Amino acid sequence: MDHFLYRDGELHAEDVPVAEIAAAVGTPFYLYSTATLTRHYRLFEEALAPLPHLICYAMKSCGNLSVLRTLAALGAGADVVSVGEYLKARAAGIAGERIVFSGVGKTREEMRLALEGGIRQFNVESEPELAALNEVALALGRRAPVAIRVNPDVDARTHEKIATGRKENKFGIPLSRARAVFAEAAALDGIEVVGVDVHIGSQLVDLAPFEEAYGKVADLTRQLRADGHDIRRLDLGGGLGIPYERSNAVPPLPTDYGAVIRRTVGDLGCEIEIEPGRLISGNAGILVSRVIYVKSGEERDFLILDAAMNDLVRPSMYGAHHDIVPVREPAPGTEAHPYDVVGPVCETGDTFARQRPLPPLAAGDLVAFRSAGAYGAVMASEYNMRPLVPEVMVNGDQFAVIRARPSYDEMIKRDSMAPWL
Ligand code: LLP
């Protein structure tokens, strides 16, 4: 459920007409709903309520300061994958003790900054990383809290670019090596082993892979405890999928996911951490765009929008589907017309949808891409010298620009002229 609904024939974000924001801000822009963010966060809270837990929002999915502050005020921690994200989470008011640091390629400098600033745990993905972290911690006279990410070799049954839990993926330590690596970690003075970490992929629409992976983590935890390790936290990653196509079956809900967690690892007495991103931010955001031209081709009609692949890359990068809806509600009985929906960028890959049935649209009309809150604005670029799309947030009947569109002047000034020119 989200809070982008038609009211009086106009798409609203909570209590604000989307067209009103478009008039004030200009298109294209991302638009987030506070009520939807809150609702989705709370679903996870409720799902995990019986267990000691921390929800570490995966800010890579949507990392605007106002989004982070909204979730922080509800009690969220953060999952970060770079020191940039770490610093931004801190700037949004999330304490270091509530931040987990994931990722296969943390540099020593990143480790140092996070250790100095305060960090809940590093999710370590390899032996060389463990050795580097040990050195950095010793140099600072600290012990770094560590969960070791294991690779359970589970097929997440999702898009190949976002599956992470197979043995051929770059992530984590193979289960067969896990006990040896935990023993190695325990022997290092700069490392304090606190738990086990796993993340098998993103946009999972089936609970079976979670069940399989978490079952393996539970077995490993028992073994590690028998080996003498104090495993007190389990970080179970993110990955729960969202409905991108309203017409499709609804993926499992956080409550069903919570039941899997309780069933598989609930009796271990560990504090549970999860790292959801998409399920919190995905359907809490839309991308609003205006039709520039309708171009009638020989075989098909093109809807040329002012948003492009640089603003929302998921369709061209993953072949992802986003529902597209007109901002003005079509009259009942309006017949749909198939359009190829494209942006102005100079490559054929800049196509959002082919032969998508939509109500007849004309130049100047507004449309919204749904489910664009996650991996939307954060993956945008300035390709073709197109300014980064602004971000706007709605809360009830208020809205605010939470990242302004840069001016062309600002964009040009970011480059500098080489001295010999
Ligand atoms: N934790 C770790 C270690 C991750 O790598 C990810 C996502 C998450 C948590 C959050 O997963 P979520 O709950 O959002 O599924 N750009 C792609 C998705 C990449 C996901 C990367 N890792 C897309 O647009 O579909």
PDB file of N, CA, C and O in Angstrom, residues 268-296:
ATOM      1  N   LEU A 268      17.740 -18.820  18.884  1.00  0.00           N
ATOM      2  CA  LEU A 268      19.183 -18.760  19.172  1.00  0.00           C
ATOM      3  C   LEU A 268      19.533 -17.695  20.210  1.00  0.00           C
ATOM      4  O   LEU A 268      20.678 -17.607  20.661  1.00  0.00           O
ATOM      5  N   GLY A 269      18.563 -16.860  20.545  1.00  0.00           N
ATOM      6  CA  GLY A 269      18.824 -15.811  21.536  1.00  0.00           C
ATOM      7  C   GLY A 269      19.727 -14.706  21.011  1.00  0.00           C
ATOM      8  O   GLY A 269      20.331 -13.964  21.796  1.00  0.00           O
ATOM      9  N   CYS A 270      19.826 -14.582  19.703  1.00  0.00           N
ATOM     10  CA  CYS A 270      20.671 -13.521  19.125  1.00  0.00           C
ATOM     11  C   CYS A 270      19.844 -12.257  18.907  1.00  0.00           C
ATOM     12  O   CYS A 270      18.630 -12.321  18.712  1.00  0.00           O
ATOM     13  N   GLU A 271      20.534 -11.141  18.891  1.00  0.00           N
ATOM     14  CA  GLU A 271      19.897  -9.908  18.447  1.00  0.00           C
ATOM     15  C   GLU A 271      19.855  -9.970  16.912  1.00  0.00           C
ATOM     16  O   GLU A 271      20.862 -10.277  16.271  1.00  0.00           O
ATOM     17  N   ILE A 272      18.682  -9.705  16.345  1.00  0.00           N
ATOM     18  CA  ILE A 272      18.525  -9.811  14.893  1.00  0.00           C
ATOM     19  C   ILE A 272      18.669  -8.431  14.261  1.00  0.00           C
ATOM     20  O   ILE A 272      18.034  -7.467  14.696  1.00  0.00           O
ATOM     21  N   GLU A 273      19.508  -8.368  13.236  1.00  0.00           N
ATOM     22  CA  GLU A 273      19.595  -7.136  12.441  1.00  0.00           C
ATOM     23  C   GLU A 273      19.100  -7.476  11.036  1.00  0.00           C
ATOM     24  O   GLU A 273      19.390  -8.566  10.542  1.00  0.00           O
ATOM     25  N   ILE A 274      18.352  -6.555  10.442  1.00  0.00           N
ATOM     26  CA  ILE A 274      18.021  -6.722   9.028  1.00  0.00           C
ATOM     27  C   ILE A 274      18.353  -5.423   8.309  1.00  0.00           C
ATOM     28  O   ILE A 274      18.460  -4.361   8.929  1.00  0.00           O
ATOM     29  N   GLU A 275      18.539  -5.533   6.994  1.00  0.00           N
ATOM     30  CA  GLU A 275      18.988  -4.382   6.191  1.00  0.00           C
ATOM     31  C   GLU A 275      18.042  -4.124   5.021  1.00  0.00           C
ATOM     32  O   GLU A 275      18.462  -4.154   3.861  1.00  0.00           O
ATOM     33  N   PRO A 276      16.760  -3.901   5.279  1.00  0.00           N
ATOM     34  CA  PRO A 276      15.863  -3.670   4.147  1.00  0.00           C
ATOM     35  C   PRO A 276      16.062  -2.292   3.535  1.00  0.00           C
ATOM     36  O   PRO A 276      16.275  -1.314   4.253  1.00  0.00           O
ATOM     37  N   GLY A 277      16.011  -2.223   2.226  1.00  0.00           N
ATOM     38  CA  GLY A 277      16.084  -0.940   1.533  1.00  0.00           C
ATOM     39  C   GLY A 277      14.823  -0.752   0.717  1.00  0.00           C
ATOM     40  O   GLY A 277      13.930   0.018   1.058  1.00  0.00           O
ATOM     41  N   ARG A 278      14.735  -1.554  -0.360  1.00  0.00           N
ATOM     42  CA  ARG A 278      13.666  -1.386  -1.346  1.00  0.00           C
ATOM     43  C   ARG A 278      12.268  -1.435  -0.723  1.00  0.00           C
ATOM     44  O   ARG A 278      11.407  -0.651  -1.099  1.00  0.00           O
ATOM     45  N   LEU A 279      12.050  -2.357   0.211  1.00  0.00           N
ATOM     46  CA  LEU A 279      10.680  -2.476   0.706  1.00  0.00           C
ATOM     47  C   LEU A 279      10.252  -1.225   1.483  1.00  0.00           C
ATOM     48  O   LEU A 279       9.081  -0.889   1.560  1.00  0.00           O
ATOM     49  N   ILE A 280      11.228  -0.532   2.048  1.00  0.00           N
ATOM     50  CA  ILE A 280      10.885   0.698   2.775  1.00  0.00           C
ATOM     51  C   ILE A 280      10.729   1.873   1.809  1.00  0.00           C
ATOM     52  O   ILE A 280       9.761   2.623   1.868  1.00  0.00           O
ATOM     53  N   SER A 281      11.688   2.015   0.887  1.00  0.00           N
ATOM     54  CA  SER A 281      11.686   3.230   0.061  1.00  0.00           C
ATOM     55  C   SER A 281      11.012   3.067  -1.304  1.00  0.00           C
ATOM     56  O   SER A 281      10.561   4.049  -1.890  1.00  0.00           O
ATOM     57  N   GLY A 282      10.953   1.837  -1.825  1.00  0.00           N
ATOM     58  CA  GLY A 282      10.536   1.634  -3.227  1.00  0.00           C
ATOM     59  C   GLY A 282       9.180   2.244  -3.551  1.00  0.00           C
ATOM     60  O   GLY A 282       9.065   3.115  -4.415  1.00  0.00           O
ATOM     61  N   ASN A 283       8.159   1.780  -2.863  1.00  0.00           N
ATOM     62  CA  ASN A 283       6.825   2.291  -3.178  1.00  0.00           C
ATOM     63  C   ASN A 283       6.499   3.579  -2.436  1.00  0.00           C
ATOM     64  O   ASN A 283       5.383   4.090  -2.528  1.00  0.00           O
ATOM     65  N   ALA A 284       7.505   4.128  -1.747  1.00  0.00           N
ATOM     66  CA  ALA A 284       7.323   5.437  -1.108  1.00  0.00           C
ATOM     67  C   ALA A 284       7.749   6.564  -2.043  1.00  0.00           C
ATOM     68  O   ALA A 284       7.752   7.725  -1.636  1.00  0.00           O
ATOM     69  N   GLY A 285       8.113   6.223  -3.283  1.00  0.00           N
ATOM     70  CA  GLY A 285       8.566   7.277  -4.188  1.00  0.00           C
ATOM     71  C   GLY A 285       8.033   7.100  -5.602  1.00  0.00           C
ATOM     72  O   GLY A 285       7.823   5.970  -6.070  1.00  0.00           O
ATOM     73  N   ILE A 286       7.786   8.234  -6.267  1.00  0.00           N
ATOM     74  CA  ILE A 286       7.446   8.206  -7.694  1.00  0.00           C
ATOM     75  C   ILE A 286       8.374   9.188  -8.414  1.00  0.00           C
ATOM     76  O   ILE A 286       8.973  10.070  -7.781  1.00  0.00           O
ATOM     77  N   LEU A 287       8.496   8.992  -9.715  1.00  0.00           N
ATOM     78  CA  LEU A 287       9.223   9.957 -10.545  1.00  0.00           C
ATOM     79  C   LEU A 287       8.182  10.626 -11.437  1.00  0.00           C
ATOM     80  O   LEU A 287       7.457   9.943 -12.177  1.00  0.00           O
ATOM     81  N   VAL A 288       8.098  11.932 -11.338  1.00  0.00           N
ATOM     82  CA  VAL A 288       7.086  12.672 -12.097  1.00  0.00           C
ATOM     83  C   VAL A 288       7.743  13.308 -13.314  1.00  0.00           C
ATOM     84  O   VAL A 288       8.822  13.918 -13.199  1.00  0.00           O
ATOM     85  N   SER A 289       7.121  13.149 -14.453  1.00  0.00           N
ATOM     86  CA  SER A 289       7.721  13.616 -15.704  1.00  0.00           C
ATOM     87  C   SER A 289       6.620  14.189 -16.601  1.00  0.00           C
ATOM     88  O   SER A 289       5.437  13.890 -16.427  1.00  0.00           O
ATOM     89  N   ARG A 290       7.054  15.006 -17.563  1.00  0.00           N
ATOM     90  CA  ARG A 290       6.084  15.613 -18.476  1.00  0.00           C
ATOM     91  C   ARG A 290       6.324  15.098 -19.893  1.00  0.00           C
ATOM     92  O   ARG A 290       7.473  14.831 -20.267  1.00  0.00           O
ATOM     93  N   VAL A 291       5.249  14.934 -20.630  1.00  0.00           N
ATOM     94  CA  VAL A 291       5.376  14.530 -22.037  1.00  0.00           C
ATOM     95  C   VAL A 291       5.874  15.736 -22.825  1.00  0.00           C
ATOM     96  O   VAL A 291       5.267  16.815 -22.758  1.00  0.00           O
ATOM     97  N   ILE A 292       7.005  15.560 -23.544  1.00  0.00           N
ATOM     98  CA  ILE A 292       7.482  16.666 -24.392  1.00  0.00           C
ATOM     99  C   ILE A 292       6.789  16.594 -25.765  1.00  0.00           C
ATOM    100  O   ILE A 292       6.256  17.581 -26.244  1.00  0.00           O
ATOM    101  N   TYR A 293       6.853  15.431 -26.368  1.00  0.00           N
ATOM    102  CA  TYR A 293       6.198  15.231 -27.669  1.00  0.00           C
ATOM    103  C   TYR A 293       5.543  13.871 -27.731  1.00  0.00           C
ATOM    104  O   TYR A 293       6.011  12.926 -27.083  1.00  0.00           O
ATOM    105  N   VAL A 294       4.533  13.767 -28.546  1.00  0.00           N
ATOM    106  CA  VAL A 294       4.055  12.447 -28.953  1.00  0.00           C
ATOM    107  C   VAL A 294       4.444  12.328 -30.420  1.00  0.00           C
ATOM    108  O   VAL A 294       4.057  13.159 -31.245  1.00  0.00           O
ATOM    109  N   LYS A 295       5.266  11.349 -30.705  1.00  0.00           N
ATOM    110  CA  LYS A 295       5.783  11.215 -32.071  1.00  0.00           C
ATOM    111  C   LYS A 295       5.181   9.970 -32.699  1.00  0.00           C
ATOM    112  O   LYS A 295       5.356   8.869 -32.170  1.00  0.00           O
ATOM    113  N   SER A 296       4.496  10.145 -33.787  1.00  0.00           N
ATOM    114  CA  SER A 296       3.881   8.987 -34.430  1.00  0.00           C
ATOM    115  C   SER A 296       4.839   8.407 -35.441  1.00  0.00           C
ATOM    116  O   SER A 296       5.201   9.068 -36.415  1.00  0.00           O
TER     117      SER A 296
END
